[in-house]
């Protein structure tokens, strides 16, 4: 009977070494979103030389912590190292592919995310990789493909995530029905009446200021012309004033065109962020 | 005195380099960033250097003069993440003198108004201050 206690103690201790304890502590820090300290603890766990499976998990957690704290280059390095590691299991490599895809998506390099998510998609029965590919499509301005991917991911997902994915598909469909301001129309409107293009795109104050500046310089040009035509008979300042007016009118046209493009980009960007927030909420 | 004369005589010849210390042309294999295995080959790594014309050089010189001699005597009050002088510098450097100046007029005289806080996203800059982000107008994030 006296021999049983030391044996039981030994059996209990053999399952958890110092590396396990450190990684467990780091997991707690990750849950608290204390990413920098979590990275330190995972690196400490790596230093303590855990078994290969635990080593890959620690490296993936470091990559995840770097991504969530918006340090994308080290995130790519750690996830990439797992992907290249010969000792990483198929499940680890699957996680590394997803992690690299999510990192490139967060880094706004959607085209780089696609090959990794494509590799992860066939083995992913939860539909998360499909949804992440939908995010990449949305970032690359393929809304129809993104909608189709979200619908496909919703069919695979559990009930909690299905609502978010269905919402994403519906939001994209609603956005596709919206016709944003046309840059060509905005430019044409500003050509006829300075500032009208900006107002058409929803930037009314910009339009008022553009109208004020161009109208003031145009009136000054007329005044100079009248004075120089009638009094000095030399149109030097008229040409200067007309050039300045032309420059301000050109700025008004460029601004109208760019403002219309900005409104369309901003609407798409707001949609992309809202969809990403809902879809990535179900990150495994 | 002799030492002073020796120094004066030595000065025009410039600092003496040994063959090993002499500056060497950059080795492209060393200076180019190494492609990491997880990055695709087609990643654009280097932007071509813009050609500096006379008008561009004069405008950029004036912007530098403003930034070093005038702006340092004032407080930083630009509400945008990219300050107006940096916006003008980038616009002129990347788009040429005429388009650059029109973009600068549009930004500084048309778009900077009381409504701008509702139209542009707010980001935290490296100095910790929240400012408006209109980088789209310079081509940042533009598809």
Short mmCIF file of C-alpha atoms in Angstrom, two decimals:
data_model
loop_
_atom_site.label_atom_id
_atom_site.label_comp_id
_atom_site.label_asym_id
_atom_site.label_seq_id
_atom_site.Cartn_x
_atom_site.Cartn_y
_atom_site.Cartn_z
CA UNK A 1 0.00 0.00 0.00
CA UNK A 2 2.86 2.37 0.84
CA UNK A 3 4.37 1.75 -2.61
CA UNK A 4 1.20 2.84 -4.46
CA UNK A 5 1.41 6.56 -3.58
CA UNK A 6 4.87 7.27 -5.08
CA UNK A 7 3.84 5.30 -8.18
CA UNK A 8 0.63 7.27 -8.54
CA UNK A 9 2.58 10.53 -8.11
CA UNK A 10 5.06 9.51 -10.80
CA UNK A 11 2.24 8.59 -13.19
CA UNK A 12 0.56 11.98 -12.61
CA UNK A 13 3.77 13.93 -13.22
CA UNK A 14 4.77 12.04 -16.36
CA UNK A 15 1.88 13.57 -18.38
CA UNK A 16 2.84 17.20 -17.78
CA UNK A 17 6.39 18.50 -18.10
CA UNK A 18 7.52 22.11 -17.76
CA UNK A 19 6.76 22.68 -21.47
CA UNK A 20 3.15 21.64 -21.01
CA UNK A 21 2.73 23.95 -18.01
CA UNK A 22 4.19 26.93 -19.88
CA UNK A 23 2.06 26.27 -22.97
CA UNK A 24 -1.02 25.93 -20.75
CA UNK A 25 -0.24 29.25 -19.11
CA UNK A 26 0.26 30.79 -22.58
CA UNK A 27 -3.15 29.39 -23.66
CA UNK A 28 -4.68 31.27 -20.73
CA UNK A 29 -2.96 34.49 -21.83
CA UNK A 30 -4.28 33.95 -25.37
CA UNK A 31 -7.82 33.61 -24.03
CA UNK A 32 -7.31 36.91 -22.19
CA UNK A 33 -6.06 38.46 -25.46
CA UNK A 34 -2.73 39.29 -23.81
CA UNK A 35 -0.93 38.41 -27.04
CA UNK A 36 2.53 39.78 -26.35
CA UNK A 37 2.94 37.91 -23.09
CA UNK A 38 1.39 34.80 -24.69
CA UNK A 39 4.05 34.94 -27.43
CA UNK A 40 6.79 35.11 -24.77
CA UNK A 41 5.37 32.10 -22.94
CA UNK A 42 4.94 30.05 -26.12
CA UNK A 43 8.55 30.84 -27.01
CA UNK A 44 9.57 29.75 -23.53
CA UNK A 45 7.66 26.50 -24.11
CA UNK A 46 9.54 26.04 -27.40
CA UNK A 47 12.82 26.64 -25.58
CA UNK A 48 11.91 23.88 -23.17
CA UNK A 49 11.86 21.61 -26.24
CA UNK A 50 8.45 19.99 -26.23
CA UNK A 51 7.43 16.98 -28.31
CA UNK A 52 6.93 17.63 -32.08
CA UNK A 53 3.11 17.83 -31.90
CA UNK A 54 3.25 20.38 -29.08
CA UNK A 55 6.03 22.26 -30.86
CA UNK A 56 3.86 22.75 -33.97
CA UNK A 57 0.93 23.84 -31.83
CA UNK A 58 3.07 26.42 -29.99
CA UNK A 59 4.40 27.82 -33.29
CA UNK A 60 0.87 28.07 -34.70
CA UNK A 61 -0.29 29.81 -31.53
CA UNK A 62 2.61 32.29 -31.85
CA UNK A 63 1.58 32.94 -35.47
CA UNK A 64 -2.04 33.45 -34.33
CA UNK A 65 -0.97 35.85 -31.57
CA UNK A 66 1.16 37.86 -33.99
CA UNK A 67 -1.73 38.02 -36.48
CA UNK A 68 -4.23 39.14 -33.85
CA UNK A 69 -1.82 41.87 -32.71
CA UNK A 70 -1.38 42.98 -36.37
CA UNK A 71 2.27 41.85 -36.71
CA UNK A 72 1.86 40.02 -39.96
CA UNK A 73 5.42 39.32 -41.07
CA UNK A 74 6.38 37.23 -38.00
CA UNK A 75 2.95 35.56 -38.22
CA UNK A 76 3.74 34.44 -41.77
CA UNK A 77 7.19 33.27 -40.70
CA UNK A 78 5.89 31.08 -37.86
CA UNK A 79 2.95 29.58 -39.77
CA UNK A 80 5.21 29.08 -42.82
CA UNK A 81 7.76 27.26 -40.66
CA UNK A 82 5.04 24.82 -39.50
CA UNK A 83 3.94 24.29 -43.10
CA UNK A 84 7.51 23.42 -44.11
CA UNK A 85 8.28 21.31 -41.07
CA UNK A 86 8.73 17.62 -41.81
CA UNK A 87 7.64 16.69 -38.29
CA UNK A 88 4.30 18.55 -38.52
CA UNK A 89 1.26 16.31 -38.83
CA UNK A 90 -1.35 16.66 -41.60
CA UNK A 91 -3.70 18.40 -39.14
CA UNK A 92 -0.97 20.91 -38.20
CA UNK A 93 -0.27 21.62 -41.86
CA UNK A 94 -3.99 22.11 -42.43
CA UNK A 95 -4.06 24.62 -39.53
CA UNK A 96 -0.92 26.32 -40.89
CA UNK A 97 -2.57 26.73 -44.31
CA UNK A 98 -5.65 28.31 -42.70
CA UNK A 99 -3.45 30.51 -40.50
CA UNK A 100 -1.42 31.75 -43.48
CA UNK A 101 -4.62 32.46 -45.39
CA UNK A 102 -6.11 34.42 -42.48
CA UNK A 103 -2.85 36.34 -41.98
CA UNK A 104 -2.68 37.42 -45.62
CA UNK A 105 -6.39 38.36 -45.48
CA UNK A 106 -5.82 40.50 -42.37
CA UNK A 107 -2.73 41.98 -44.08
CA UNK A 108 -5.00 42.97 -47.01
CA UNK A 109 -3.14 40.72 -49.44
CA UNK A 110 -6.12 38.62 -50.44
CA UNK A 111 -4.55 37.22 -53.62
CA UNK A 112 -1.75 35.70 -51.50
CA UNK A 113 -4.29 34.14 -49.12
CA UNK A 114 -6.09 32.18 -51.85
CA UNK A 115 -3.54 29.37 -52.52
CA UNK A 116 -3.25 28.53 -48.80
CA UNK A 117 -7.01 28.53 -48.24
CA UNK A 118 -7.49 26.51 -51.43
CA UNK A 119 -5.10 23.89 -50.01
CA UNK A 120 -6.98 23.83 -46.72
CA UNK A 121 -10.52 23.72 -48.17
CA UNK A 122 -10.85 20.02 -49.25
CA UNK A 123 -10.02 18.68 -45.78
CA UNK A 124 -12.11 21.27 -43.91
CA UNK A 125 -15.54 19.87 -43.11
CA UNK A 126 -16.56 22.89 -40.99
CA UNK A 127 -16.73 25.22 -44.00
CA UNK A 128 -14.44 27.79 -42.35
CA UNK A 129 -11.86 27.72 -45.18
CA UNK A 130 -14.66 28.15 -47.72
CA UNK A 131 -15.92 31.17 -45.78
CA UNK A 132 -12.38 32.60 -45.62
CA UNK A 133 -12.09 32.13 -49.39
CA UNK A 134 -15.35 34.08 -49.66
CA UNK A 135 -13.69 36.91 -47.73
CA UNK A 136 -10.77 36.81 -50.17
CA UNK A 137 -13.20 36.99 -53.11
CA UNK A 138 -14.93 39.94 -51.51
CA UNK A 139 -11.60 41.72 -50.98
CA UNK A 140 -10.72 41.11 -54.65
CA UNK A 141 -14.10 42.55 -55.73
CA UNK A 142 -15.78 39.33 -56.84
CA UNK A 143 -19.05 39.69 -54.87
CA UNK A 144 -20.97 37.02 -56.78
CA UNK A 145 -18.25 34.41 -56.10
CA UNK A 146 -18.05 35.50 -52.45
CA UNK A 147 -21.83 35.16 -52.04
CA UNK A 148 -21.76 31.68 -53.56
CA UNK A 149 -18.92 30.63 -51.22
CA UNK A 150 -20.73 31.95 -48.13
CA UNK A 151 -23.87 30.05 -49.11
CA UNK A 152 -21.78 26.88 -49.58
CA UNK A 153 -20.02 27.43 -46.22
CA UNK A 154 -23.39 28.00 -44.50
CA UNK A 155 -24.54 24.56 -45.65
CA UNK A 156 -21.48 22.97 -43.98
CA UNK A 157 -21.40 25.09 -40.82
CA UNK A 158 -23.03 24.43 -37.46
CA UNK A 159 -26.17 26.33 -36.52
CA UNK A 160 -24.31 29.07 -34.59
CA UNK A 161 -22.17 30.02 -37.58
CA UNK A 162 -24.83 29.38 -40.19
CA UNK A 163 -26.71 32.54 -39.23
CA UNK A 164 -23.57 34.70 -39.67
CA UNK A 165 -22.74 33.15 -43.04
CA UNK A 166 -26.31 33.51 -44.31
CA UNK A 167 -26.27 37.14 -43.14
CA UNK A 168 -22.99 37.68 -45.06
CA UNK A 169 -24.45 36.23 -48.27
CA UNK A 170 -27.59 38.38 -47.91
CA UNK A 171 -25.56 41.54 -47.15
CA UNK A 172 -23.51 41.03 -50.32
CA UNK A 173 -26.67 40.49 -52.36
CA UNK A 174 -28.14 43.73 -50.96
CA UNK A 175 -24.91 45.61 -51.72
CA UNK A 176 -24.84 44.33 -55.30
CA UNK A 177 -28.27 45.89 -55.83
CA UNK A 178 -26.95 49.35 -54.78
CA UNK A 179 -25.71 51.56 -57.57
CA UNK A 180 -23.02 53.90 -56.22
CA UNK A 181 -22.13 57.27 -57.74
CA UNK A 182 -20.61 57.04 -61.22
CA UNK A 183 -17.18 58.75 -61.49
CA UNK A 184 -17.91 59.79 -65.10
CA UNK A 185 -21.23 61.42 -64.12
CA UNK A 186 -19.58 63.17 -61.17
CA UNK A 187 -16.85 64.58 -63.43
CA UNK A 188 -19.40 65.74 -66.00
CA UNK A 189 -21.51 67.45 -63.33
CA UNK A 190 -18.46 69.26 -61.94
CA UNK A 191 -17.47 70.33 -65.43
CA UNK A 192 -20.84 72.05 -65.86
CA UNK A 193 -21.13 73.40 -62.31
CA UNK A 194 -18.00 73.27 -60.12
CA UNK A 195 -18.64 71.23 -56.97
CA UNK A 196 -21.79 69.54 -58.31
CA UNK A 197 -19.95 66.21 -58.76
CA UNK A 198 -18.75 66.20 -55.16
CA UNK A 199 -22.28 67.02 -53.94
CA UNK A 200 -23.66 64.20 -56.17
CA UNK A 201 -21.26 61.78 -54.40
CA UNK A 202 -22.46 62.94 -50.99
CA UNK A 203 -19.55 65.31 -50.16
CA UNK A 204 -21.66 68.48 -50.10
CA UNK A 205 -19.19 70.66 -48.17
CA UNK A 206 -16.40 69.74 -50.60
CA UNK A 207 -18.68 70.84 -53.44
CA UNK A 208 -19.51 74.15 -51.77
CA UNK A 209 -15.81 74.90 -51.23
CA UNK A 210 -14.92 73.92 -54.79
CA UNK A 211 -17.69 76.16 -56.14
CA UNK A 212 -16.51 79.03 -53.90
CA UNK A 213 -12.88 78.84 -55.01
CA UNK A 214 -13.52 78.34 -58.74
CA UNK A 215 -16.23 81.05 -58.84
CA UNK A 216 -13.98 83.53 -56.97
CA UNK A 217 -11.06 83.00 -59.35
CA UNK A 218 -13.38 83.12 -62.38
CA UNK A 219 -14.83 86.46 -61.19
CA UNK A 220 -11.32 87.78 -60.55
CA UNK A 221 -10.36 86.77 -64.10
CA UNK A 222 -13.35 88.65 -65.52
CA UNK A 223 -12.53 91.69 -63.39
CA UNK A 224 -8.86 91.65 -64.50
CA UNK A 225 -9.92 91.28 -68.11
CA UNK A 226 -12.27 94.25 -67.92
CA UNK A 227 -9.67 96.41 -66.17
CA UNK A 228 -6.77 95.46 -68.45
CA UNK A 229 -8.91 95.56 -71.59
CA UNK A 230 -10.29 99.02 -70.83
CA UNK A 231 -7.40 100.70 -68.96
CA UNK A 232 -3.94 99.17 -69.45
CA UNK A 233 -4.54 97.38 -72.80
CA UNK A 234 -2.18 94.63 -71.66
CA UNK A 235 -3.69 91.28 -70.60
CA UNK A 236 -0.79 89.92 -68.47
CA UNK A 237 -2.64 89.49 -65.18
CA UNK A 238 -5.73 88.21 -67.02
CA UNK A 239 -3.69 85.26 -68.31
CA UNK A 240 -2.25 84.62 -64.86
CA UNK A 241 -5.70 84.70 -63.27
CA UNK A 242 -7.19 82.50 -66.01
CA UNK A 243 -4.38 79.95 -65.47
CA UNK A 244 -5.04 79.85 -61.73
CA UNK A 245 -8.78 79.45 -62.39
CA UNK A 246 -8.05 76.61 -64.82
CA UNK A 247 -5.87 74.89 -62.22
CA UNK A 248 -8.58 75.14 -59.57
CA UNK A 249 -11.23 73.94 -62.03
CA UNK A 250 -9.01 70.98 -62.98
CA UNK A 251 -8.60 70.18 -59.27
CA UNK A 252 -12.39 70.30 -58.96
CA UNK A 253 -12.75 67.78 -61.82
CA UNK A 254 -10.06 65.46 -60.45
CA UNK A 255 -11.63 65.74 -56.99
CA UNK A 256 -15.14 64.93 -58.27
CA UNK A 257 -13.88 61.83 -60.11
CA UNK A 258 -11.82 60.61 -57.17
CA UNK A 259 -14.57 61.35 -54.62
CA UNK A 260 -17.08 59.19 -56.54
CA UNK A 261 -14.50 56.39 -56.69
CA UNK A 262 -13.84 56.85 -52.96
CA UNK A 263 -17.55 56.56 -52.06
CA UNK A 264 -17.83 53.26 -53.95
CA UNK A 265 -14.60 51.94 -52.40
CA UNK A 266 -15.70 53.03 -48.91
CA UNK A 267 -19.05 51.26 -49.23
CA UNK A 268 -17.35 48.03 -50.36
CA UNK A 269 -14.72 48.37 -47.62
CA UNK A 270 -17.35 48.89 -44.91
CA UNK A 271 -19.22 45.83 -46.16
CA UNK A 272 -16.01 43.79 -46.27
CA UNK A 273 -15.14 44.73 -42.68
CA UNK A 274 -18.65 43.97 -41.40
CA UNK A 275 -18.69 40.60 -43.17
CA UNK A 276 -15.16 39.75 -41.97
CA UNK A 277 -16.13 40.55 -38.39
CA UNK A 278 -19.16 38.24 -38.54
CA UNK A 279 -17.45 35.43 -40.45
CA UNK A 280 -14.21 35.34 -38.44
CA UNK A 281 -16.18 35.27 -35.21
CA UNK A 282 -16.48 31.54 -35.81
CA UNK A 283 -12.73 31.02 -36.14
CA UNK A 284 -11.84 27.58 -34.77
CA UNK B 1 53.42 73.81 -37.24
CA UNK B 2 54.89 71.00 -39.25
CA UNK B 3 51.97 68.79 -38.17
CA UNK B 4 49.49 71.48 -39.27
CA UNK B 5 51.16 71.78 -42.69
CA UNK B 6 51.10 68.02 -43.07
CA UNK B 7 47.41 67.94 -42.26
CA UNK B 8 46.67 70.74 -44.74
CA UNK B 9 48.65 68.97 -47.45
CA UNK B 10 46.90 65.71 -46.70
CA UNK B 11 43.39 67.19 -46.71
CA UNK B 12 42.84 67.60 -50.48
CA UNK B 13 43.72 63.99 -50.99
CA UNK B 14 40.77 63.04 -48.82
CA UNK B 15 40.57 60.20 -46.35
CA UNK B 16 42.82 57.30 -47.16
CA UNK B 17 41.01 54.08 -47.99
CA UNK B 18 42.69 50.76 -48.08
CA UNK B 19 41.59 48.48 -50.89
CA UNK B 20 39.52 46.51 -48.43
CA UNK B 21 37.80 49.67 -47.05
CA UNK B 22 37.01 51.21 -50.42
CA UNK B 23 33.26 51.51 -51.12
CA UNK B 24 32.08 48.83 -53.48
CA UNK B 25 29.13 48.78 -55.84
CA UNK B 26 26.16 47.11 -54.23
CA UNK B 27 25.92 43.43 -54.94
CA UNK B 28 22.37 42.76 -56.25
CA UNK B 29 22.43 39.29 -54.76
CA UNK B 30 23.08 40.81 -51.34
CA UNK B 31 20.95 43.97 -51.43
CA UNK B 32 17.81 42.40 -52.92
CA UNK B 33 15.53 40.99 -50.22
CA UNK B 34 15.70 37.23 -50.22
CA UNK B 35 12.51 35.52 -51.34
CA UNK B 36 11.16 33.49 -48.47
CA UNK B 37 9.73 30.07 -49.35
CA UNK B 38 6.25 31.03 -48.22
CA UNK B 39 6.10 34.12 -50.44
CA UNK B 40 5.17 33.76 -54.10
CA UNK B 41 7.74 34.82 -56.68
CA UNK B 42 5.51 37.39 -58.35
CA UNK B 43 5.38 39.56 -55.20
CA UNK B 44 6.23 43.12 -56.25
CA UNK B 45 9.23 44.08 -54.15
CA UNK B 46 10.62 47.29 -55.60
CA UNK B 47 8.79 50.30 -57.03
CA UNK B 48 10.51 52.03 -59.96
CA UNK B 49 12.14 55.33 -59.00
CA UNK B 50 10.15 58.31 -60.38
CA UNK B 51 11.86 60.64 -62.86
CA UNK B 52 12.50 64.09 -61.38
CA UNK B 53 11.76 66.89 -63.87
CA UNK B 54 12.56 70.58 -63.26
CA UNK B 55 9.00 71.46 -62.17
CA UNK B 56 8.86 68.45 -59.87
CA UNK B 57 12.26 69.27 -58.36
CA UNK B 58 11.30 72.94 -57.75
CA UNK B 59 7.97 71.95 -56.16
CA UNK B 60 9.58 69.30 -53.97
CA UNK B 61 12.32 71.78 -52.97
CA UNK B 62 9.67 74.29 -51.90
CA UNK B 63 7.83 71.63 -49.91
CA UNK B 64 11.07 70.67 -48.12
CA UNK B 65 11.81 74.32 -47.40
CA UNK B 66 8.32 74.72 -45.93
CA UNK B 67 8.64 71.57 -43.87
CA UNK B 68 12.08 72.35 -42.44
CA UNK B 69 11.94 76.14 -42.03
CA UNK B 70 8.26 77.04 -41.55
CA UNK B 71 6.41 74.02 -40.24
CA UNK B 72 8.90 73.54 -37.40
CA UNK B 73 7.86 76.95 -35.99
CA UNK B 74 4.20 75.94 -35.91
CA UNK B 75 2.16 73.31 -34.07
CA UNK B 76 1.06 70.09 -35.78
CA UNK B 77 -2.63 70.63 -36.48
CA UNK B 78 -3.30 68.67 -39.67
CA UNK B 79 -6.35 66.43 -39.06
CA UNK B 80 -5.20 63.86 -41.66
CA UNK B 81 -2.82 60.96 -41.03
CA UNK B 82 -0.76 62.05 -44.05
CA UNK B 83 -0.03 65.74 -43.45
CA UNK B 84 -0.70 68.21 -46.26
CA UNK B 85 2.99 68.71 -47.09
CA UNK B 86 3.59 64.95 -47.20
CA UNK B 87 0.42 64.53 -49.30
CA UNK B 88 1.66 67.16 -51.77
CA UNK B 89 5.14 65.62 -51.86
CA UNK B 90 3.80 62.14 -52.57
CA UNK B 91 1.24 63.37 -55.10
CA UNK B 92 3.86 65.38 -57.05
CA UNK B 93 6.50 62.66 -56.80
CA UNK B 94 4.17 59.87 -57.95
CA UNK B 95 1.77 61.65 -60.33
CA UNK B 96 3.85 64.50 -61.76
CA UNK B 97 3.65 68.25 -61.17
CA UNK B 98 0.25 69.12 -62.72
CA UNK B 99 -1.84 66.19 -61.39
CA UNK B 100 0.02 66.40 -58.08
CA UNK B 101 -0.84 70.07 -57.62
CA UNK B 102 -4.51 69.46 -58.54
CA UNK B 103 -4.68 66.61 -56.01
CA UNK B 104 -3.12 68.90 -53.40
CA UNK B 105 -5.62 71.72 -54.12
CA UNK B 106 -8.48 69.24 -53.90
CA UNK B 107 -7.22 67.94 -50.56
CA UNK B 108 -6.12 71.17 -48.93
CA UNK B 109 -8.80 73.59 -50.13
CA UNK B 110 -11.85 71.48 -51.06
CA UNK B 111 -11.86 68.36 -48.89
CA UNK B 112 -10.54 69.83 -45.65
CA UNK B 113 -13.74 71.21 -44.09
CA UNK B 114 -16.11 70.75 -41.16
CA UNK B 115 -17.67 67.56 -42.61
CA UNK B 116 -14.41 65.62 -43.07
CA UNK B 117 -14.69 63.91 -39.67
CA UNK B 118 -17.78 62.02 -40.86
CA UNK B 119 -16.43 61.07 -44.30
CA UNK B 120 -13.05 59.46 -43.65
CA UNK B 121 -12.09 56.59 -41.34
CA UNK B 122 -10.12 57.42 -38.21
CA UNK B 123 -6.83 55.63 -37.60
CA UNK B 124 -4.27 55.77 -34.81
CA UNK B 125 -0.95 57.17 -36.01
CA UNK B 126 2.49 56.13 -34.78
CA UNK B 127 2.52 59.06 -32.31
CA UNK B 128 -0.70 57.73 -30.75
CA UNK B 129 -2.91 60.53 -32.14
CA UNK B 130 -6.16 59.67 -33.92
CA UNK B 131 -6.28 61.18 -37.41
CA UNK B 132 -8.35 60.87 -40.58
CA UNK B 133 -7.19 58.48 -43.27
CA UNK B 134 -7.65 59.68 -46.86
CA UNK B 135 -4.87 57.53 -48.30
CA UNK B 136 -7.29 56.33 -51.01
CA UNK B 137 -6.85 59.66 -52.80
CA UNK B 138 -3.12 58.93 -53.13
CA UNK B 139 -3.77 55.45 -54.43
CA UNK B 140 -3.49 53.52 -51.11
CA UNK B 141 -6.03 50.70 -51.11
CA UNK B 142 -7.20 51.67 -54.57
CA UNK B 143 -8.07 48.59 -56.63
#
